[in-house]
Amino acid sequence: MSDRAVTSTNRATILDGKAIAAEVTAEVAAETDASGLRPGLAVVLVGDDPASAVYVRNKTRSAERVGFYHVQHTLPADTSEAELIQLIDRLNADDRVDGILVQLPLPGHIGKERVLDRVLPQKDVDGFHPMNAGLLTWRRPCLVPCTPAGVMELLRRTGQNLRGEEAVIVGRSNIVGKPMIQLLEQADCTVTLAHSRTRDLATVVGRASVVVAAVGVPELVKGAWIRDGARVIDVGINRAPSGRLVGDVEFAAAAERAAFITPVPGGVGPMTIAMLMRNTLTAAKRRLP
Ligand code: GUN
């Protein structure tokens, strides 16, 4: 990890996701250049959700920066499910496109699962297709969801081994919590999945030397729960009543106890896009004869 990617507080080393994402992106750009390939990313946005528009713009910009072919399809909010599926089919058949990303959320009249299931698993750079989820469980080559992959990259770049560590994930979403189970287990952690119904969350979190908070509740994980010297990765991005962005972890108090911690914003967020670029390059390499 480069020096600029870490800053020490009184206690915890802050994992600077922005700097680490820039390192990953530079690696992807260099590997792309060396491969002689032109990986292609298609991003699909339906409707005019302003947050989604920002995410999509950032993904397209990043693809441009690493030298990918990229195309963005922006469809009106009243697009039918059949029209969206037709577009997916065209992108599946388009040889320039190695990766297809359908930005979520989709408008309510569109069946999210029917759309995501239509993306060819080998072009599913979000790792949302059930085929990729199953392959991940069986530890077979697949495309790993970008946010969990980014969490693992942050943990790797602490330079500390994960073997035998007690990892606690808080939150059981398909996109983050569930794939985190597989990735942490594959790194030889002992994994606990905690969620909104977990009894005595404080004690469960207190056992962990690795905490991944992805529950979407502002500052649910209290600093006082954190075990001394733990690695704390905060996937949450929540708007506090004051308007400030906060994570799922009480940052300042947790930083007093943790050895490593991610800030919000500027922690996991930027890693998601960097890992999308990595997945698109991986998909392009795998499509070679
Ligand atoms: N909406 C919020 N996060 C994501 C993501 O990682 N991928 C997609 N496709 N949509 C999202």
PDB file of C-alpha atoms and ligand atoms in Angstrom:
ATOM      1  CA  MET A   1       0.000   0.000   0.000  1.00  0.00           C
ATOM      2  CA  SER A   2       1.408   3.434  -0.874  1.00  0.00           C
ATOM      3  CA  ASP A   3       2.051   5.939   1.905  1.00  0.00           C
ATOM      4  CA  ARG A   4      -0.594   8.320   0.661  1.00  0.00           C
ATOM      5  CA  ALA A   5      -3.288   5.656   1.102  1.00  0.00           C
ATOM      6  CA  VAL A   6      -3.027   5.666   4.889  1.00  0.00           C
ATOM      7  CA  THR A   7      -3.238   8.325   7.575  1.00  0.00           C
ATOM      8  CA  SER A   8      -2.872   7.509  11.244  1.00  0.00           C
ATOM      9  CA  THR A   9      -5.230   8.878  13.877  1.00  0.00           C
ATOM     10  CA  ASN A  10      -4.630   8.480  17.616  1.00  0.00           C
ATOM     11  CA  ARG A  11      -5.350   4.876  17.165  1.00  0.00           C
ATOM     12  CA  ALA A  12      -6.675   3.572  13.867  1.00  0.00           C
ATOM     13  CA  THR A  13      -5.048   3.745  10.479  1.00  0.00           C
ATOM     14  CA  ILE A  14      -7.585   5.254   8.114  1.00  0.00           C
ATOM     15  CA  LEU A  15      -7.961   3.210   4.927  1.00  0.00           C
ATOM     16  CA  ASP A  16      -8.243   5.841   2.212  1.00  0.00           C
ATOM     17  CA  GLY A  17     -10.557   4.226  -0.321  1.00  0.00           C
ATOM     18  CA  LYS A  18     -10.129   7.072  -2.753  1.00  0.00           C
ATOM     19  CA  ALA A  19      -6.357   6.648  -2.909  1.00  0.00           C
ATOM     20  CA  ILE A  20      -6.540   2.843  -2.985  1.00  0.00           C
ATOM     21  CA  ALA A  21      -9.208   2.955  -5.714  1.00  0.00           C
ATOM     22  CA  ALA A  22      -6.897   5.213  -7.737  1.00  0.00           C
ATOM     23  CA  GLU A  23      -4.136   2.612  -7.343  1.00  0.00           C
ATOM     24  CA  VAL A  24      -6.442  -0.212  -8.484  1.00  0.00           C
ATOM     25  CA  THR A  25      -7.688   1.877 -11.416  1.00  0.00           C
ATOM     26  CA  ALA A  26      -4.097   2.628 -12.471  1.00  0.00           C
ATOM     27  CA  GLU A  27      -3.297  -1.102 -12.295  1.00  0.00           C
ATOM     28  CA  VAL A  28      -6.339  -1.901 -14.472  1.00  0.00           C
ATOM     29  CA  ALA A  29      -5.312   0.780 -16.990  1.00  0.00           C
ATOM     30  CA  ALA A  30      -1.754  -0.619 -17.158  1.00  0.00           C
ATOM     31  CA  GLU A  31      -2.995  -4.230 -17.508  1.00  0.00           C
ATOM     32  CA  THR A  32      -5.449  -3.159 -20.203  1.00  0.00           C
ATOM     33  CA  ASP A  33      -2.663  -1.445 -22.094  1.00  0.00           C
ATOM     34  CA  ALA A  34      -0.398  -4.489 -21.804  1.00  0.00           C
ATOM     35  CA  SER A  35      -3.189  -6.901 -22.843  1.00  0.00           C
ATOM     36  CA  GLY A  36      -3.752  -5.324 -26.226  1.00  0.00           C
ATOM     37  CA  LEU A  37      -7.497  -5.698 -25.547  1.00  0.00           C
ATOM     38  CA  ARG A  38     -10.160  -3.023 -25.630  1.00  0.00           C
ATOM     39  CA  PRO A  39     -12.548  -4.135 -22.886  1.00  0.00           C
ATOM     40  CA  GLY A  40     -16.053  -2.770 -23.342  1.00  0.00           C
ATOM     41  CA  LEU A  41     -18.532  -1.662 -20.690  1.00  0.00           C
ATOM     42  CA  ALA A  42     -22.214  -0.912 -21.312  1.00  0.00           C
ATOM     43  CA  VAL A  43     -24.046   0.974 -18.584  1.00  0.00           C
ATOM     44  CA  VAL A  44     -27.833   1.082 -18.591  1.00  0.00           C
ATOM     45  CA  LEU A  45     -29.810   3.681 -16.661  1.00  0.00           C
ATOM     46  CA  VAL A  46     -33.599   3.693 -16.591  1.00  0.00           C
ATOM     47  CA  GLY A  47     -35.387   6.797 -15.307  1.00  0.00           C
ATOM     48  CA  ASP A  48     -34.044   9.983 -13.794  1.00  0.00           C
ATOM     49  CA  ASP A  49     -33.045   9.176 -10.230  1.00  0.00           C
ATOM     50  CA  PRO A  50     -30.414  11.880  -9.566  1.00  0.00           C
ATOM     51  CA  ALA A  51     -28.172   9.682  -7.370  1.00  0.00           C
ATOM     52  CA  SER A  52     -28.161   6.933 -10.018  1.00  0.00           C
ATOM     53  CA  ALA A  53     -27.284   9.498 -12.689  1.00  0.00           C
ATOM     54  CA  VAL A  54     -24.218  10.519 -10.663  1.00  0.00           C
ATOM     55  CA  TYR A  55     -23.124   6.884 -10.107  1.00  0.00           C
ATOM     56  CA  VAL A  56     -23.544   6.076 -13.790  1.00  0.00           C
ATOM     57  CA  ARG A  57     -21.582   9.149 -14.858  1.00  0.00           C
ATOM     58  CA  ASN A  58     -18.750   8.156 -12.517  1.00  0.00           C
ATOM     59  CA  LYS A  59     -18.710   4.608 -13.897  1.00  0.00           C
ATOM     60  CA  THR A  60     -18.607   5.850 -17.492  1.00  0.00           C
ATOM     61  CA  ARG A  61     -15.858   8.359 -16.664  1.00  0.00           C
ATOM     62  CA  SER A  62     -13.798   5.688 -15.005  1.00  0.00           C
ATOM     63  CA  ALA A  63     -14.200   3.404 -18.039  1.00  0.00           C
ATOM     64  CA  GLU A  64     -13.007   6.266 -20.250  1.00  0.00           C
ATOM     65  CA  ARG A  65      -9.992   6.841 -18.003  1.00  0.00           C
ATOM     66  CA  VAL A  66      -8.809   3.224 -18.107  1.00  0.00           C
ATOM     67  CA  GLY A  67      -9.134   3.084 -21.896  1.00  0.00           C
ATOM     68  CA  PHE A  68     -12.259   0.916 -22.264  1.00  0.00           C
ATOM     69  CA  TYR A  69     -14.819   1.071 -25.016  1.00  0.00           C
ATOM     70  CA  HIS A  70     -17.920   2.314 -23.239  1.00  0.00           C
ATOM     71  CA  VAL A  71     -21.496   3.066 -24.043  1.00  0.00           C
ATOM     72  CA  GLN A  72     -24.268   4.440 -21.887  1.00  0.00           C
ATOM     73  CA  HIS A  73     -27.947   3.769 -22.552  1.00  0.00           C
ATOM     74  CA  THR A  74     -30.256   6.187 -20.763  1.00  0.00           C
ATOM     75  CA  LEU A  75     -33.890   5.142 -21.080  1.00  0.00           C
ATOM     76  CA  PRO A  76     -37.018   7.010 -19.966  1.00  0.00           C
ATOM     77  CA  ALA A  77     -38.715   5.995 -16.693  1.00  0.00           C
ATOM     78  CA  ASP A  78     -41.709   4.590 -18.586  1.00  0.00           C
ATOM     79  CA  THR A  79     -39.590   2.100 -20.557  1.00  0.00           C
ATOM     80  CA  SER A  80     -41.295  -1.289 -20.500  1.00  0.00           C
ATOM     81  CA  GLU A  81     -39.647  -4.387 -19.122  1.00  0.00           C
ATOM     82  CA  ALA A  82     -39.808  -5.955 -22.608  1.00  0.00           C
ATOM     83  CA  GLU A  83     -37.953  -2.985 -24.126  1.00  0.00           C
ATOM     84  CA  LEU A  84     -35.272  -3.156 -21.458  1.00  0.00           C
ATOM     85  CA  ILE A  85     -34.856  -6.894 -22.002  1.00  0.00           C
ATOM     86  CA  GLN A  86     -34.520  -6.301 -25.751  1.00  0.00           C
ATOM     87  CA  LEU A  87     -31.670  -3.887 -25.038  1.00  0.00           C
ATOM     88  CA  ILE A  88     -29.987  -6.446 -22.746  1.00  0.00           C
ATOM     89  CA  ASP A  89     -30.263  -9.041 -25.517  1.00  0.00           C
ATOM     90  CA  ARG A  90     -28.627  -6.651 -27.995  1.00  0.00           C
ATOM     91  CA  LEU A  91     -25.786  -5.946 -25.543  1.00  0.00           C
ATOM     92  CA  ASN A  92     -25.373  -9.666 -24.831  1.00  0.00           C
ATOM     93  CA  ALA A  93     -24.849 -10.180 -28.575  1.00  0.00           C
ATOM     94  CA  ASP A  94     -22.563  -7.157 -29.042  1.00  0.00           C
ATOM     95  CA  ASP A  95     -18.930  -8.284 -29.337  1.00  0.00           C
ATOM     96  CA  ARG A  96     -17.609  -4.874 -28.327  1.00  0.00           C
ATOM     97  CA  VAL A  97     -19.305  -5.235 -24.943  1.00  0.00           C
ATOM     98  CA  ASP A  98     -17.625  -7.410 -22.297  1.00  0.00           C
ATOM     99  CA  GLY A  99     -19.538  -6.071 -19.311  1.00  0.00           C
ATOM    100  CA  ILE A 100     -23.154  -4.978 -18.852  1.00  0.00           C
ATOM    101  CA  LEU A 101     -24.285  -3.018 -15.816  1.00  0.00           C
ATOM    102  CA  VAL A 102     -27.921  -2.177 -15.175  1.00  0.00           C
ATOM    103  CA  GLN A 103     -28.022   0.567 -12.584  1.00  0.00           C
ATOM    104  CA  LEU A 104     -30.349  -0.079  -9.646  1.00  0.00           C
ATOM    105  CA  PRO A 105     -32.942   0.794  -8.506  1.00  0.00           C
ATOM    106  CA  LEU A 106     -35.142   0.174 -11.528  1.00  0.00           C
ATOM    107  CA  PRO A 107     -38.624   1.748 -11.762  1.00  0.00           C
ATOM    108  CA  GLY A 108     -41.242  -0.250  -9.844  1.00  0.00           C
ATOM    109  CA  HIS A 109     -43.061  -1.624 -12.923  1.00  0.00           C
ATOM    110  CA  ILE A 110     -39.929  -3.477 -14.073  1.00  0.00           C
ATOM    111  CA  GLY A 111     -39.115  -6.901 -12.623  1.00  0.00           C
ATOM    112  CA  LYS A 112     -35.548  -6.424 -11.406  1.00  0.00           C
ATOM    113  CA  GLU A 113     -34.812 -10.139 -11.229  1.00  0.00           C
ATOM    114  CA  ARG A 114     -36.082 -10.876 -14.752  1.00  0.00           C
ATOM    115  CA  VAL A 115     -33.815  -8.106 -16.069  1.00  0.00           C
ATOM    116  CA  LEU A 116     -30.692  -9.019 -14.096  1.00  0.00           C
ATOM    117  CA  ASP A 117     -31.141 -12.727 -14.890  1.00  0.00           C
ATOM    118  CA  ARG A 118     -31.144 -11.867 -18.595  1.00  0.00           C
ATOM    119  CA  VAL A 119     -27.581 -10.502 -18.552  1.00  0.00           C
ATOM    120  CA  LEU A 120     -25.202 -13.243 -19.726  1.00  0.00           C
ATOM    121  CA  PRO A 121     -23.314 -14.449 -16.635  1.00  0.00           C
ATOM    122  CA  GLN A 122     -19.995 -13.933 -18.438  1.00  0.00           C
ATOM    123  CA  LYS A 123     -20.924 -10.254 -19.023  1.00  0.00           C
ATOM    124  CA  ASP A 124     -22.405  -9.736 -15.543  1.00  0.00           C
ATOM    125  CA  VAL A 125     -19.724  -7.384 -14.214  1.00  0.00           C
ATOM    126  CA  ASP A 126     -21.930  -6.476 -11.222  1.00  0.00           C
ATOM    127  CA  GLY A 127     -21.859 -10.142 -10.164  1.00  0.00           C
ATOM    128  CA  PHE A 128     -25.620 -10.057  -9.539  1.00  0.00           C
ATOM    129  CA  HIS A 129     -26.616 -13.067 -11.690  1.00  0.00           C
ATOM    130  CA  PRO A 130     -27.591 -16.139  -9.626  1.00  0.00           C
ATOM    131  CA  MET A 131     -25.088 -18.143 -11.700  1.00  0.00           C
ATOM    132  CA  ASN A 132     -22.245 -15.938 -10.444  1.00  0.00           C
ATOM    133  CA  ALA A 133     -23.610 -16.093  -6.885  1.00  0.00           C
ATOM    134  CA  GLY A 134     -23.615 -19.904  -7.078  1.00  0.00           C
ATOM    135  CA  LEU A 135     -20.152 -20.107  -8.630  1.00  0.00           C
ATOM    136  CA  LEU A 136     -18.831 -17.848  -5.860  1.00  0.00           C
ATOM    137  CA  THR A 137     -20.297 -20.158  -3.211  1.00  0.00           C
ATOM    138  CA  TRP A 138     -18.557 -23.134  -4.792  1.00  0.00           C
ATOM    139  CA  ARG A 139     -15.280 -21.216  -5.058  1.00  0.00           C
ATOM    140  CA  ARG A 140     -15.292 -21.481  -8.860  1.00  0.00           C
ATOM    141  CA  PRO A 141     -14.162 -18.715 -11.235  1.00  0.00           C
ATOM    142  CA  CYS A 142     -16.880 -16.067 -11.473  1.00  0.00           C
ATOM    143  CA  LEU A 143     -17.525 -12.337 -11.461  1.00  0.00           C
ATOM    144  CA  VAL A 144     -17.618 -11.134  -7.843  1.00  0.00           C
ATOM    145  CA  PRO A 145     -19.971  -8.273  -6.839  1.00  0.00           C
ATOM    146  CA  CYS A 146     -17.975  -5.044  -6.887  1.00  0.00           C
ATOM    147  CA  THR A 147     -18.590  -3.724  -3.366  1.00  0.00           C
ATOM    148  CA  PRO A 148     -17.633  -6.954  -1.563  1.00  0.00           C
ATOM    149  CA  ALA A 149     -14.626  -7.288  -3.893  1.00  0.00           C
ATOM    150  CA  GLY A 150     -13.661  -3.722  -2.912  1.00  0.00           C
ATOM    151  CA  VAL A 151     -13.962  -4.589   0.789  1.00  0.00           C
ATOM    152  CA  MET A 152     -11.575  -7.527   0.294  1.00  0.00           C
ATOM    153  CA  GLU A 153      -9.125  -5.308  -1.604  1.00  0.00           C
ATOM    154  CA  LEU A 154      -9.136  -2.811   1.286  1.00  0.00           C
ATOM    155  CA  LEU A 155      -8.513  -5.639   3.770  1.00  0.00           C
ATOM    156  CA  ARG A 156      -5.709  -7.026   1.585  1.00  0.00           C
ATOM    157  CA  ARG A 157      -4.023  -3.650   1.454  1.00  0.00           C
ATOM    158  CA  THR A 158      -3.806  -3.445   5.241  1.00  0.00           C
ATOM    159  CA  GLY A 159      -1.030  -6.001   4.729  1.00  0.00           C
ATOM    160  CA  GLN A 160      -2.492  -8.110   7.556  1.00  0.00           C
ATOM    161  CA  ASN A 161      -3.365 -11.750   7.097  1.00  0.00           C
ATOM    162  CA  LEU A 162      -7.015 -12.813   7.436  1.00  0.00           C
ATOM    163  CA  ARG A 163      -6.325 -16.482   8.183  1.00  0.00           C
ATOM    164  CA  GLY A 164      -8.214 -17.694  11.245  1.00  0.00           C
ATOM    165  CA  GLU A 165      -9.646 -14.250  12.060  1.00  0.00           C
ATOM    166  CA  GLU A 166     -13.150 -13.822  13.511  1.00  0.00           C
ATOM    167  CA  ALA A 167     -15.086 -11.846  10.908  1.00  0.00           C
ATOM    168  CA  VAL A 168     -18.533 -10.442  11.627  1.00  0.00           C
ATOM    169  CA  ILE A 169     -20.661  -9.067   8.807  1.00  0.00           C
ATOM    170  CA  VAL A 170     -23.591  -6.886   9.838  1.00  0.00           C
ATOM    171  CA  GLY A 171     -26.277  -6.947   7.109  1.00  0.00           C
ATOM    172  CA  ARG A 172     -27.533  -9.787   4.893  1.00  0.00           C
ATOM    173  CA  SER A 173     -28.202  -8.178   1.509  1.00  0.00           C
ATOM    174  CA  ASN A 174     -27.692 -10.183  -1.675  1.00  0.00           C
ATOM    175  CA  ILE A 175     -25.361  -7.479  -2.995  1.00  0.00           C
ATOM    176  CA  VAL A 176     -23.021  -7.134  -0.005  1.00  0.00           C
ATOM    177  CA  GLY A 177     -23.680  -9.261   3.098  1.00  0.00           C
ATOM    178  CA  LYS A 178     -24.161 -12.639   1.414  1.00  0.00           C
ATOM    179  CA  PRO A 179     -21.182 -12.504  -0.973  1.00  0.00           C
ATOM    180  CA  MET A 180     -19.033 -11.199   1.918  1.00  0.00           C
ATOM    181  CA  ILE A 181     -19.651 -14.538   3.677  1.00  0.00           C
ATOM    182  CA  GLN A 182     -18.023 -16.441   0.810  1.00  0.00           C
ATOM    183  CA  LEU A 183     -15.136 -14.032   0.301  1.00  0.00           C
ATOM    184  CA  LEU A 184     -14.173 -13.893   3.979  1.00  0.00           C
ATOM    185  CA  GLU A 185     -14.537 -17.666   4.328  1.00  0.00           C
ATOM    186  CA  GLN A 186     -12.316 -18.135   1.254  1.00  0.00           C
ATOM    187  CA  ALA A 187      -9.739 -15.913   2.993  1.00  0.00           C
ATOM    188  CA  ASP A 188      -9.901 -18.433   5.879  1.00  0.00           C
ATOM    189  CA  CYS A 189     -11.840 -16.260   8.315  1.00  0.00           C
ATOM    190  CA  THR A 190     -14.390 -17.723  10.706  1.00  0.00           C
ATOM    191  CA  VAL A 191     -17.483 -15.872   9.550  1.00  0.00           C
ATOM    192  CA  THR A 192     -20.617 -14.747  11.389  1.00  0.00           C
ATOM    193  CA  LEU A 193     -23.472 -13.055   9.545  1.00  0.00           C
ATOM    194  CA  ALA A 194     -25.342 -10.721  11.879  1.00  0.00           C
ATOM    195  CA  HIS A 195     -28.466  -8.802  10.887  1.00  0.00           C
ATOM    196  CA  SER A 196     -31.381  -6.788  12.197  1.00  0.00           C
ATOM    197  CA  ARG A 197     -32.751  -9.745  14.192  1.00  0.00           C
ATOM    198  CA  THR A 198     -29.443 -10.733  15.778  1.00  0.00           C
ATOM    199  CA  ARG A 199     -29.687 -10.931  19.555  1.00  0.00           C
ATOM    200  CA  ASP A 200     -27.062  -8.951  21.476  1.00  0.00           C
ATOM    201  CA  LEU A 201     -25.348  -7.449  18.458  1.00  0.00           C
ATOM    202  CA  ALA A 202     -22.882  -5.664  20.744  1.00  0.00           C
ATOM    203  CA  THR A 203     -21.450  -8.963  21.992  1.00  0.00           C
ATOM    204  CA  VAL A 204     -21.367 -10.498  18.506  1.00  0.00           C
ATOM    205  CA  VAL A 205     -19.545  -7.489  17.033  1.00  0.00           C
ATOM    206  CA  GLY A 206     -17.269  -7.381  20.070  1.00  0.00           C
ATOM    207  CA  ARG A 207     -15.876 -10.832  19.188  1.00  0.00           C
ATOM    208  CA  ALA A 208     -14.772  -9.722  15.736  1.00  0.00           C
ATOM    209  CA  SER A 209     -11.265  -8.893  14.650  1.00  0.00           C
ATOM    210  CA  VAL A 210     -12.767  -7.995  11.251  1.00  0.00           C
ATOM    211  CA  VAL A 211     -16.065  -6.082  11.083  1.00  0.00           C
ATOM    212  CA  VAL A 212     -17.906  -5.413   7.821  1.00  0.00           C
ATOM    213  CA  ALA A 213     -20.920  -3.167   8.413  1.00  0.00           C
ATOM    214  CA  ALA A 214     -23.415  -3.179   5.536  1.00  0.00           C
ATOM    215  CA  VAL A 215     -26.799  -2.779   7.142  1.00  0.00           C
ATOM    216  CA  GLY A 216     -27.887   0.698   6.025  1.00  0.00           C
ATOM    217  CA  VAL A 217     -28.661   2.044   9.498  1.00  0.00           C
ATOM    218  CA  PRO A 218     -26.768   5.216  10.442  1.00  0.00           C
ATOM    219  CA  GLU A 219     -24.133   4.539  13.130  1.00  0.00           C
ATOM    220  CA  LEU A 220     -25.825   1.326  14.283  1.00  0.00           C
ATOM    221  CA  VAL A 221     -22.453  -0.188  15.175  1.00  0.00           C
ATOM    222  CA  LYS A 222     -21.224   1.663  18.235  1.00  0.00           C
ATOM    223  CA  GLY A 223     -17.585   2.515  18.742  1.00  0.00           C
ATOM    224  CA  ALA A 224     -17.656   0.947  22.207  1.00  0.00           C
ATOM    225  CA  TRP A 225     -18.543  -2.449  20.653  1.00  0.00           C
ATOM    226  CA  ILE A 226     -15.341  -2.621  18.609  1.00  0.00           C
ATOM    227  CA  ARG A 227     -12.679  -5.005  19.822  1.00  0.00           C
ATOM    228  CA  ASP A 228      -9.284  -3.476  20.384  1.00  0.00           C
ATOM    229  CA  GLY A 229      -7.186  -3.689  17.219  1.00  0.00           C
ATOM    230  CA  ALA A 230     -10.045  -4.763  14.908  1.00  0.00           C
ATOM    231  CA  ARG A 231     -10.202  -3.978  11.193  1.00  0.00           C
ATOM    232  CA  VAL A 232     -13.460  -2.104  10.546  1.00  0.00           C
ATOM    233  CA  ILE A 233     -14.899  -1.716   7.050  1.00  0.00           C
ATOM    234  CA  ASP A 234     -17.980   0.488   6.792  1.00  0.00           C
ATOM    235  CA  VAL A 235     -20.052  -0.064   3.644  1.00  0.00           C
ATOM    236  CA  GLY A 236     -22.935   2.169   4.774  1.00  0.00           C
ATOM    237  CA  ILE A 237     -23.635   5.586   3.315  1.00  0.00           C
ATOM    238  CA  ASN A 238     -26.515   7.280   5.129  1.00  0.00           C
ATOM    239  CA  ARG A 239     -27.706  10.844   5.277  1.00  0.00           C
ATOM    240  CA  ALA A 240     -27.903  11.948   8.941  1.00  0.00           C
ATOM    241  CA  PRO A 241     -30.680  14.376   9.977  1.00  0.00           C
ATOM    242  CA  SER A 242     -28.023  17.116   9.993  1.00  0.00           C
ATOM    243  CA  GLY A 243     -27.439  16.431   6.280  1.00  0.00           C
ATOM    244  CA  ARG A 244     -23.985  14.959   6.954  1.00  0.00           C
ATOM    245  CA  LEU A 245     -23.073  11.617   5.340  1.00  0.00           C
ATOM    246  CA  VAL A 246     -22.474   8.924   7.941  1.00  0.00           C
ATOM    247  CA  GLY A 247     -21.730   5.232   7.769  1.00  0.00           C
ATOM    248  CA  ASP A 248     -23.164   2.271   9.645  1.00  0.00           C
ATOM    249  CA  VAL A 249     -20.380   2.633  12.245  1.00  0.00           C
ATOM    250  CA  GLU A 250     -19.901   5.352  14.834  1.00  0.00           C
ATOM    251  CA  PHE A 251     -16.659   6.447  13.224  1.00  0.00           C
ATOM    252  CA  ALA A 252     -14.846   8.621  15.780  1.00  0.00           C
ATOM    253  CA  ALA A 253     -15.435   6.288  18.725  1.00  0.00           C
ATOM    254  CA  ALA A 254     -14.631   3.184  16.641  1.00  0.00           C
ATOM    255  CA  ALA A 255     -11.386   4.781  15.431  1.00  0.00           C
ATOM    256  CA  GLU A 256     -10.251   4.995  19.058  1.00  0.00           C
ATOM    257  CA  ARG A 257     -10.261   1.198  19.260  1.00  0.00           C
ATOM    258  CA  ALA A 258      -9.777  -0.150  15.742  1.00  0.00           C
ATOM    259  CA  ALA A 259      -6.393  -0.786  14.130  1.00  0.00           C
ATOM    260  CA  PHE A 260      -7.799   0.029  10.651  1.00  0.00           C
ATOM    261  CA  ILE A 261     -11.025   1.776   9.698  1.00  0.00           C
ATOM    262  CA  THR A 262     -12.626   3.140   6.539  1.00  0.00           C
ATOM    263  CA  PRO A 263     -14.110   6.644   6.492  1.00  0.00           C
ATOM    264  CA  VAL A 264     -17.513   7.574   5.043  1.00  0.00           C
ATOM    265  CA  PRO A 265     -17.426   9.011   2.464  1.00  0.00           C
ATOM    266  CA  GLY A 266     -14.110   8.093   0.828  1.00  0.00           C
ATOM    267  CA  GLY A 267     -13.821   4.497   2.055  1.00  0.00           C
ATOM    268  CA  VAL A 268     -15.628   1.641   0.348  1.00  0.00           C
ATOM    269  CA  GLY A 269     -17.561   3.871  -2.106  1.00  0.00           C
ATOM    270  CA  PRO A 270     -14.721   4.641  -4.523  1.00  0.00           C
ATOM    271  CA  MET A 271     -13.596   0.998  -4.430  1.00  0.00           C
ATOM    272  CA  THR A 272     -16.858  -0.204  -5.995  1.00  0.00           C
ATOM    273  CA  ILE A 273     -16.146   1.581  -9.264  1.00  0.00           C
ATOM    274  CA  ALA A 274     -12.496   0.494  -9.298  1.00  0.00           C
ATOM    275  CA  MET A 275     -13.573  -3.145  -8.894  1.00  0.00           C
ATOM    276  CA  LEU A 276     -16.140  -2.707 -11.699  1.00  0.00           C
ATOM    277  CA  MET A 277     -13.240  -1.738 -13.968  1.00  0.00           C
ATOM    278  CA  ARG A 278     -11.292  -4.782 -12.768  1.00  0.00           C
ATOM    279  CA  ASN A 279     -14.298  -7.073 -13.421  1.00  0.00           C
ATOM    280  CA  THR A 280     -14.736  -5.659 -16.924  1.00  0.00           C
ATOM    281  CA  LEU A 281     -11.085  -6.365 -17.743  1.00  0.00           C
ATOM    282  CA  THR A 282     -11.459  -9.874 -16.274  1.00  0.00           C
ATOM    283  CA  ALA A 283     -14.582 -10.470 -18.392  1.00  0.00           C
ATOM    284  CA  ALA A 284     -12.724  -9.305 -21.524  1.00  0.00           C
ATOM    285  CA  LYS A 285      -9.779 -11.626 -20.818  1.00  0.00           C
ATOM    286  CA  ARG A 286     -12.107 -14.583 -20.204  1.00  0.00           C
ATOM    287  CA  ARG A 287     -13.919 -14.009 -23.485  1.00  0.00           C
ATOM    288  CA  LEU A 288     -10.724 -14.648 -25.436  1.00  0.00           C
ATOM    289  CA  PRO A 289     -10.800 -17.926 -27.382  1.00  0.00           C
TER     290      PRO A 289
HETATM  291  N1  GUN B   1     -27.118   0.782  -7.206  1.00  0.00           N
HETATM  292  C1  GUN B   1     -26.475   0.973  -6.032  1.00  0.00           C
HETATM  293  N2  GUN B   1     -25.351   0.238  -6.008  1.00  0.00           N
HETATM  294  C2  GUN B   1     -25.285  -0.433  -7.183  1.00  0.00           C
HETATM  295  C3  GUN B   1     -24.343  -1.341  -7.740  1.00  0.00           C
HETATM  296  O1  GUN B   1     -23.320  -1.712  -7.159  1.00  0.00           O
HETATM  297  N3  GUN B   1     -24.634  -1.784  -8.984  1.00  0.00           N
HETATM  298  C4  GUN B   1     -25.750  -1.399  -9.648  1.00  0.00           C
HETATM  299  N4  GUN B   1     -25.949  -1.897 -10.852  1.00  0.00           N
HETATM  300  N5  GUN B   1     -26.637  -0.569  -9.155  1.00  0.00           N
HETATM  301  C5  GUN B   1     -26.400  -0.078  -7.923  1.00  0.00           C
END
